[in-house]
Each structure stands twice: as C-alpha cells, then as structure tokens.
Short mmCIF file of C-alpha atoms in Angstrom, two decimals:
data_model
loop_
_atom_site.label_atom_id
_atom_site.label_comp_id
_atom_site.label_asym_id
_atom_site.label_seq_id
_atom_site.Cartn_x
_atom_site.Cartn_y
_atom_site.Cartn_z
CA MET A 191 -31.09 1.16 1.91
CA ARG A 192 -28.84 3.99 0.70
CA ARG A 193 -26.03 2.89 3.00
CA ILE A 194 -26.37 -0.70 1.78
CA LEU A 195 -26.06 0.46 -1.84
CA ILE A 196 -22.97 2.53 -0.99
CA VAL A 197 -21.29 -0.46 0.66
CA LEU A 198 -22.11 -2.71 -2.30
CA LEU A 199 -20.69 -0.14 -4.72
CA LEU A 200 -17.52 0.26 -2.68
CA ALA A 201 -17.11 -3.50 -2.43
CA ILE A 202 -17.29 -3.77 -6.23
CA LEU A 203 -14.76 -0.97 -6.64
CA LEU A 204 -12.30 -2.84 -4.42
CA LEU A 205 -12.14 -5.69 -6.91
CA PRO A 206 -9.12 -5.38 -9.24
CA ALA A 207 -11.02 -5.40 -12.51
CA PRO A 208 -11.42 -3.00 -15.43
CA HIS A 209 -13.58 -0.10 -14.44
CA LYS A 210 -14.65 3.01 -16.22
CA ASN A 211 -13.04 5.47 -13.84
CA LYS A 212 -9.52 4.10 -14.05
CA PRO A 213 -7.40 6.50 -16.14
CA GLU A 214 -6.29 5.36 -19.55
CA LEU A 215 -2.69 5.57 -20.74
CA PHE A 216 -0.92 8.92 -20.71
CA GLY A 217 2.65 10.15 -20.91
CA PRO A 218 4.89 11.55 -18.16
CA GLY A 219 4.41 15.17 -17.14
CA PRO A 220 4.31 17.70 -14.29
CA LEU A 221 1.90 17.36 -11.41
CA LEU A 222 0.37 20.12 -9.30
CA VAL A 223 -1.01 18.75 -6.02
CA ASN A 224 -3.18 20.81 -3.69
CA ALA A 225 -2.99 19.71 -0.04
CA GLN A 226 -5.78 20.81 2.31
CA PRO A 227 -4.89 20.33 6.01
CA LEU A 228 -7.39 18.33 8.07
CA PRO A 229 -7.84 17.62 11.79
CA LEU A 230 -7.63 13.99 12.85
CA SER A 231 -11.10 14.11 14.40
CA THR A 232 -14.18 16.08 13.38
CA ALA A 233 -15.51 15.72 16.93
CA ASP A 234 -12.30 16.93 18.62
CA PRO A 235 -10.06 19.06 16.34
CA MET A 236 -7.39 19.15 19.05
CA LEU A 237 -7.01 15.35 19.23
CA ARG A 238 -3.42 14.26 18.64
CA ARG A 239 -3.01 10.94 20.43
CA LEU A 240 -4.19 7.71 18.80
CA GLY A 241 -3.00 4.49 20.41
CA ARG A 242 0.77 4.43 19.99
CA LEU A 243 0.63 7.14 17.33
CA THR A 244 0.89 10.93 17.61
CA TYR A 245 -0.86 12.85 14.86
CA LEU A 246 1.52 15.24 13.08
CA GLY A 247 -0.72 16.25 10.20
CA GLY A 248 -3.18 15.13 7.57
CA TRP A 249 -4.20 16.40 4.17
CA GLN A 250 -6.79 15.84 1.50
CA LEU A 251 -4.89 15.76 -1.78
CA ARG A 252 -6.31 16.98 -5.09
CA ALA A 253 -4.90 17.40 -8.59
CA ARG A 254 -6.51 18.20 -11.91
CA HIS A 255 -4.54 15.51 -13.75
CA SER A 256 -6.87 12.64 -14.65
CA GLY A 257 -4.28 10.08 -13.57
CA PHE A 258 -3.95 11.35 -10.01
CA GLY A 259 -5.43 9.24 -7.22
CA GLY A 260 -6.00 5.55 -6.68
CA ILE A 261 -2.98 5.37 -4.33
CA SER A 262 -2.27 1.79 -3.29
CA SER A 263 1.30 2.10 -1.98
CA LEU A 264 3.82 4.80 -1.20
CA LEU A 265 7.34 5.65 -0.06
CA ALA A 266 8.29 8.69 2.00
CA GLU A 267 11.49 10.61 2.72
CA PRO A 268 12.20 12.64 5.89
CA ASP A 269 11.84 15.96 4.05
CA GLY A 270 8.25 15.19 3.01
CA GLN A 271 9.06 13.94 -0.46
CA ILE A 272 6.42 11.34 -1.38
CA LEU A 273 6.48 8.72 -4.11
CA ALA A 274 3.05 7.15 -4.54
CA LEU A 275 1.94 4.33 -6.83
CA SER A 276 -1.64 3.93 -7.99
CA ASP A 277 -3.49 0.70 -8.72
CA SER A 278 -3.28 1.60 -12.43
CA GLY A 279 0.51 1.51 -12.77
CA THR A 280 0.95 5.27 -12.26
CA LEU A 281 3.80 6.87 -10.30
CA MET A 282 3.18 10.21 -8.59
CA GLY A 283 5.97 12.25 -7.00
CA PHE A 284 5.17 15.29 -4.88
CA HIS A 285 6.16 17.15 -1.70
CA ILE A 286 4.07 17.64 1.42
CA GLY A 287 4.61 19.92 4.41
CA PRO A 288 7.00 22.84 4.98
CA GLY A 289 10.20 23.47 3.08
CA LYS A 290 11.02 23.36 -0.58
CA PRO A 291 10.65 20.17 -2.63
CA ALA A 292 13.89 18.42 -3.52
CA ARG A 293 12.53 17.35 -6.91
CA HIS A 294 9.95 18.58 -9.38
CA PRO A 295 6.51 16.99 -8.85
CA PHE A 296 5.62 14.55 -11.61
CA ILE A 297 3.21 11.89 -12.78
CA ALA A 298 4.26 9.05 -15.07
CA PRO A 299 3.30 5.49 -16.00
CA LEU A 300 5.47 2.60 -14.89
CA PRO A 301 7.89 1.41 -17.58
CA ILE A 302 6.80 -1.78 -19.34
CA ARG A 303 8.81 -4.60 -20.91
CA PRO A 304 8.48 -4.93 -24.70
CA GLN A 305 6.79 -8.33 -24.34
CA ASP A 306 4.11 -6.79 -22.09
CA ARG A 307 3.03 -3.93 -24.37
CA ASP A 308 0.08 -5.85 -25.77
CA LYS A 309 -1.52 -6.27 -22.35
CA PRO A 310 -4.52 -3.98 -21.72
CA TRP A 311 -3.87 -0.81 -19.72
CA TRP A 312 -6.25 -1.85 -16.93
CA ALA A 313 -4.29 -5.06 -16.30
CA TRP A 314 -1.47 -3.17 -14.54
CA ASP A 315 -3.10 -3.40 -11.13
CA SER A 316 -0.06 -2.37 -9.06
CA GLU A 317 -0.94 -2.84 -5.40
CA ALA A 318 2.40 -3.03 -3.56
CA MET A 319 5.80 -1.34 -3.72
CA ALA A 320 9.12 -1.88 -1.91
CA HIS A 321 12.48 -0.10 -2.11
CA ASP A 322 16.12 -0.84 -1.31
CA PRO A 323 17.84 2.43 -0.34
CA ALA A 324 21.32 0.97 -0.85
CA SER A 325 20.84 0.00 -4.51
CA ASP A 326 17.93 2.42 -5.15
CA ARG A 327 16.00 -0.40 -6.80
CA TYR A 328 12.24 -0.87 -6.54
CA TRP A 329 9.87 -3.84 -6.51
CA VAL A 330 6.19 -3.76 -7.49
CA GLY A 331 3.55 -6.42 -6.94
CA PHE A 332 0.77 -6.71 -9.53
CA GLU A 333 -2.45 -8.25 -8.24
CA LEU A 334 -4.25 -9.25 -11.44
CA GLN A 335 -1.10 -10.57 -13.09
CA GLN A 336 0.11 -12.12 -9.82
CA MET A 337 3.62 -11.01 -10.70
CA ILE A 338 6.50 -9.20 -8.96
CA CYS A 339 8.80 -6.94 -10.98
CA ARG A 340 12.08 -5.24 -10.10
CA TYR A 341 12.94 -1.78 -11.45
CA SER A 342 16.26 0.02 -11.86
CA PRO A 343 17.07 3.24 -9.94
CA GLY A 344 14.61 6.01 -10.67
CA PHE A 345 12.18 3.49 -12.19
CA ALA A 346 14.13 3.93 -15.43
CA ARG A 347 13.43 0.40 -16.71
CA VAL A 348 12.15 -3.05 -15.78
CA GLU A 349 15.05 -5.28 -14.77
CA ALA A 350 13.22 -8.55 -14.06
CA CYS A 351 9.77 -10.02 -13.41
CA ARG A 352 8.71 -13.33 -11.95
CA VAL A 353 5.40 -15.14 -11.51
CA TRP A 354 5.39 -17.49 -8.56
CA PRO A 355 3.05 -20.54 -8.46
CA GLU A 356 2.57 -19.84 -4.74
CA ILE A 357 1.06 -16.45 -5.64
CA GLU A 358 -0.90 -17.84 -8.60
CA ALA A 359 -2.67 -20.09 -6.08
CA TRP A 360 -4.16 -16.99 -4.45
CA PRO A 361 -7.48 -15.60 -5.72
CA GLU A 362 -6.76 -13.37 -8.72
CA THR A 363 -9.06 -10.67 -7.34
CA GLY A 364 -7.46 -10.76 -3.90
CA SER A 365 -3.86 -11.63 -4.56
CA ILE A 366 -0.65 -9.78 -3.67
CA GLU A 367 -1.69 -6.66 -1.77
CA SER A 368 1.35 -6.17 0.47
CA LEU A 369 5.06 -6.47 -0.32
CA ALA A 370 7.73 -5.39 2.16
CA ARG A 371 11.51 -5.59 1.99
CA LEU A 372 13.33 -6.26 5.24
CA PRO A 373 16.72 -4.60 5.89
CA ASP A 374 18.47 -8.00 5.63
CA GLY A 375 17.23 -8.49 2.04
CA ARG A 376 14.28 -10.79 2.69
CA PHE A 377 10.81 -9.97 1.37
CA LEU A 378 7.37 -10.66 2.81
CA ALA A 379 4.29 -10.81 0.57
CA ILE A 380 0.80 -11.07 2.08
CA ALA A 381 -2.36 -12.10 0.25
CA GLU A 382 -5.45 -9.96 0.64
CA MET A 383 -7.84 -12.89 0.21
CA GLY A 384 -5.57 -15.95 0.10
CA MET A 385 -7.07 -17.51 3.20
CA THR A 386 -5.81 -20.63 4.95
CA ALA A 387 -8.03 -23.20 6.66
CA ASP A 388 -7.92 -21.40 10.02
CA GLY A 389 -9.01 -18.06 8.53
CA SER A 390 -5.55 -16.49 8.46
CA HIS A 391 -3.95 -15.04 5.32
CA ASP A 392 -1.24 -16.83 3.39
CA ALA A 393 2.07 -14.96 3.57
CA LEU A 394 5.27 -15.75 1.69
CA LEU A 395 8.72 -15.08 3.14
CA PHE A 396 11.33 -14.88 0.38
CA GLY A 397 14.98 -15.38 1.27
CA GLY A 398 16.01 -12.90 -1.43
CA ASP A 399 14.82 -10.91 -4.43
CA PRO A 400 11.37 -12.27 -5.44
CA ALA A 401 11.87 -11.06 -9.04
CA ASP A 402 15.14 -12.98 -9.43
CA SER A 403 14.99 -16.36 -11.16
CA ALA A 404 17.65 -17.73 -8.77
CA THR A 405 15.64 -17.05 -5.60
CA ARG A 406 14.43 -20.22 -3.91
CA ALA A 407 10.82 -21.05 -3.10
CA PRO A 408 9.42 -18.98 -0.21
CA ILE A 409 8.30 -20.15 3.21
CA HIS A 410 4.53 -20.16 3.75
CA LEU A 411 3.57 -18.27 6.89
CA ARG A 412 0.13 -17.32 8.25
CA TYR A 413 -0.79 -13.70 8.88
CA VAL A 414 -3.54 -13.29 11.49
CA PRO A 415 -5.09 -9.79 11.14
CA PRO A 416 -7.32 -8.01 13.64
CA ARG A 417 -10.75 -9.62 13.54
CA GLY A 418 -12.79 -8.68 10.47
CA TYR A 419 -9.90 -6.88 8.73
CA ARG A 420 -7.82 -7.65 5.64
CA PRO A 421 -4.23 -6.54 5.01
CA THR A 422 -3.64 -3.78 2.45
CA ASP A 423 0.04 -2.85 2.91
CA ALA A 424 3.10 -3.64 4.99
CA VAL A 425 6.47 -2.09 5.79
CA ALA A 426 9.48 -3.32 7.79
CA LEU A 427 10.61 -1.64 10.99
CA ASP A 428 13.69 -3.88 11.32
CA ASP A 429 14.71 -7.46 10.51
CA ARG A 430 12.07 -8.90 12.86
CA HIS A 431 9.20 -6.41 13.13
CA MET A 432 6.76 -5.13 10.55
CA LEU A 433 3.84 -2.75 10.44
CA VAL A 434 0.74 -3.95 8.59
CA LEU A 435 -2.15 -1.74 7.49
CA ASN A 436 -5.55 -3.45 7.56
CA ARG A 437 -8.91 -2.42 6.10
CA ARG A 438 -12.56 -3.23 6.81
CA LEU A 439 -15.82 -2.18 5.13
CA THR A 440 -19.07 -2.42 7.11
CA LEU A 441 -22.59 -1.03 6.93
CA GLN A 442 -22.23 0.76 10.24
CA GLU A 443 -18.95 2.62 9.76
CA LEU A 444 -18.14 2.14 6.05
CA PHE A 445 -14.31 2.15 5.81
CA THR A 446 -12.18 1.69 8.92
CA ALA A 447 -8.48 0.84 9.22
CA THR A 448 -6.20 -0.69 11.83
CA LEU A 449 -2.44 -0.31 12.01
CA ALA A 450 -0.85 -3.39 13.56
CA ILE A 451 2.60 -4.80 14.29
CA ILE A 452 3.85 -8.35 13.73
CA GLU A 453 7.03 -10.13 14.74
CA LEU A 454 8.84 -12.70 12.62
CA PRO A 455 10.24 -15.76 14.42
CA ASP A 456 14.02 -16.09 14.82
CA HIS A 457 13.95 -19.14 12.57
CA PRO A 458 10.70 -19.10 10.53
CA ARG A 459 9.13 -22.44 9.66
CA PRO A 460 6.22 -23.23 7.34
CA GLY A 461 2.91 -22.54 9.05
CA ASP A 462 4.25 -20.12 11.66
CA ARG A 463 1.56 -17.61 12.67
CA LEU A 464 2.21 -13.88 12.48
CA LYS A 465 -0.39 -12.49 14.88
CA ALA A 466 -1.18 -8.80 14.43
CA HIS A 467 -1.18 -6.60 17.53
CA SER A 468 -3.15 -3.41 16.93
CA LEU A 469 -1.44 -0.08 17.55
CA ALA A 470 -4.21 2.28 16.42
CA ARG A 471 -7.61 2.28 14.72
CA LEU A 472 -8.97 4.85 12.27
CA ALA A 473 -12.76 5.04 12.30
CA PRO A 474 -15.37 7.84 12.35
CA PRO A 475 -15.33 10.51 13.72
CA LEU A 476 -11.60 10.18 12.94
CA LEU A 477 -10.37 10.47 9.37
CA ALA A 478 -11.41 7.25 7.66
CA ASP A 479 -11.44 6.10 4.06
CA ASN A 480 -10.09 3.30 1.89
CA PHE A 481 -6.59 3.28 3.41
CA GLU A 482 -4.21 1.17 1.31
CA GLY A 483 -0.78 2.84 1.37
CA LEU A 484 1.75 2.63 4.21
CA ALA A 485 5.27 4.05 4.50
CA ILE A 486 7.81 4.79 7.19
CA SER A 487 10.55 7.42 7.41
CA ARG A 488 12.68 8.99 10.13
CA GLU A 489 12.98 12.49 11.52
CA GLY A 490 15.92 12.43 13.89
CA ARG A 491 15.23 9.57 16.27
CA ARG A 492 11.49 9.57 15.60
CA ARG A 493 9.92 6.97 13.33
CA ILE A 494 7.31 8.57 11.10
CA VAL A 495 4.35 6.60 9.76
CA TRP A 496 2.52 7.72 6.60
CA ILE A 497 -0.89 6.34 5.62
CA ALA A 498 -2.67 7.08 2.31
CA SER A 499 -6.11 6.26 0.95
CA ASP A 500 -7.19 5.00 -2.47
CA ASP A 501 -10.10 7.09 -3.80
CA ASN A 502 -10.83 4.59 -6.60
CA HIS A 503 -11.05 7.69 -8.85
CA GLU A 504 -14.56 8.23 -7.49
CA PHE A 505 -16.00 11.67 -6.69
CA PHE A 506 -17.44 10.52 -3.36
CA GLN A 507 -14.11 9.25 -1.99
CA ARG A 508 -11.01 11.15 -0.96
CA THR A 509 -7.24 10.90 -1.37
CA LEU A 510 -6.03 11.34 2.20
CA LEU A 511 -2.44 11.40 3.43
CA LEU A 512 -1.85 11.13 7.19
CA LYS A 513 1.41 11.60 9.11
CA PHE A 514 2.08 10.16 12.57
CA ALA A 515 4.99 9.70 14.94
CA LEU A 516 5.30 6.12 16.24
CA ASP A 517 6.24 5.59 19.88
#
C-alpha cells in the first residue's frame, strides 16, 4: 500500500500544475552547489559499463537556495560548466568535476516579456531548452503555455515567442517536453503525452526557428519510444541522429529511464516513424530517479552524455547529475 501511495504522489507531481513546493519568484544571485560523488550501482560500486555508455561520474547535487532543483533540461560544456533550467523558469549555472569554474555560479529567473508579467509565477513551466553555439541564442519550450521562446545571448532578453496550433493540440499537461536543435538549423519537438492512433508520440520537425513568425508549419512525425516509456528530453548528435531520454514510473521499480537513439529520414514526410533504439537503461540497483534533463558535450574525440533528474522540490527525491562517455 505504501508503494502504491508513493507512485500516486509521484504521478501527481509529474503534472505541470501549480504545486506548493515550487519556488516563488526571486531575484538573481550567487549559488553554492554541493556535489556528492556516487557510484553507478549500489550492488557493484565498481560498475562502469552500461550498454553503449561508460560511467565517468555521478553526483547528488544540493544547494540551500530555495529555487535550486526541479531540473528539466540542461546544457553542458567540455570543462564541466553546466547550465540547467528548472520547470519553474529558473536558470542555474554551476561547475562540476575537477578544475576551476570559468564563470561564477548563479541562479536567476528567466527574463519575461512585458506583456507576460501578469501571468502567475507557476505558469512558467519550462520543460525544454536548446542552444545555437554559433549565435549563442537559446530556445525554451513551455509546457503549460504550449509556447516556444527565443532568447538573446546570455539569456539577456526575450527576442521572440510563438504559439503553434500543432502544439496547442497536444494535452496541456503533457505537451512540449523535448526540444532539440539540429546542427543544420532544424528543430524537433516531441510531445510527452500527445499520442497518435498507433500509440506513438506526435513529433514536430521545424525547418527553421520555431519562435520566428516566418517559419513554416512543421512536419508531423511519429516518435516510437521503448515500450512503456515517455520522452522527457532530446539532443542532436548530428543532422540525422538524436538521443532521446525516456522515463517510466511503475509500482515495482518506481522511476526508471532509457536512453535511446533515433534516426531522421533523408527526406522526412508526414507520418514517418522515428523508432527508438535503446542504448542503456537506468533502473535499481543503478542510480534511478525522475530523469528529465539530457545534454551532450565533447572531450577530445569522445562524446559525453549528461543526464539530470528533477527532484520536484520534494525531500524524498534527489537532484542527480550523471556523466557518461558514448561509444
């Protein structure tokens, strides 16, 4: 009975709705993050190999700032500089691993357009983030508002926002959960609960900037996740291949996650299926929690995968950050 109650509580917390533990508005300031190293497996502390991944390190992150946590998406640099975004519109910048940080750690709310200042603080349910290294611009997907916004370098200001009818057709409480920018300038958005008739998830392939009013209507594709899982984040490996992080909540194992790869067709057409091929699975006795954030960086020739969990600002969940090398 206790396990059933825990699962029900966690399922409620996953819904993007106002909830008492989400931090209220605060101003920008410094952030002190404590990182406690963790083994990948409690049963085998020496375990390093997981599918096509090699475990390089993992940490439980803590900070006294009330706004810390709730990580839903993240970006990572080769030197261990992390930029995380919570599901409450909060940016968190910090450094992990050896070496000195390149920037001061900080926590700050996302900038807001003047016309949006009357919206309640809990409505900024930011679930997805993408970045263009060339222009240093950022894109954020908001689940409750079903909107995509573009931000200037350094998140200094909001440059543009757009609400697409294709995204408004998705369930408001399971809308845009993943947003990835491909190197050629296209974007892929995947619905968490926007299911098609065959049980796959609706995915939108944009030919250009999804926040730009001049961008044409996207192509509807179908994302087919590993059985029983739902997508929580995605990141591009190249113009054709993408990694997708998927989550499941069950009575037996509570939270588990699967990292999968998909391949875009040479010439995508409406209805094309993007079938996920699993690379690794995170489940007890391995580190497992509500994994929602996915990023990729490079160290020399190695591709580095970062995975982060959303603690829902609950005392019984953890903010975990895992680092892997991808074969």
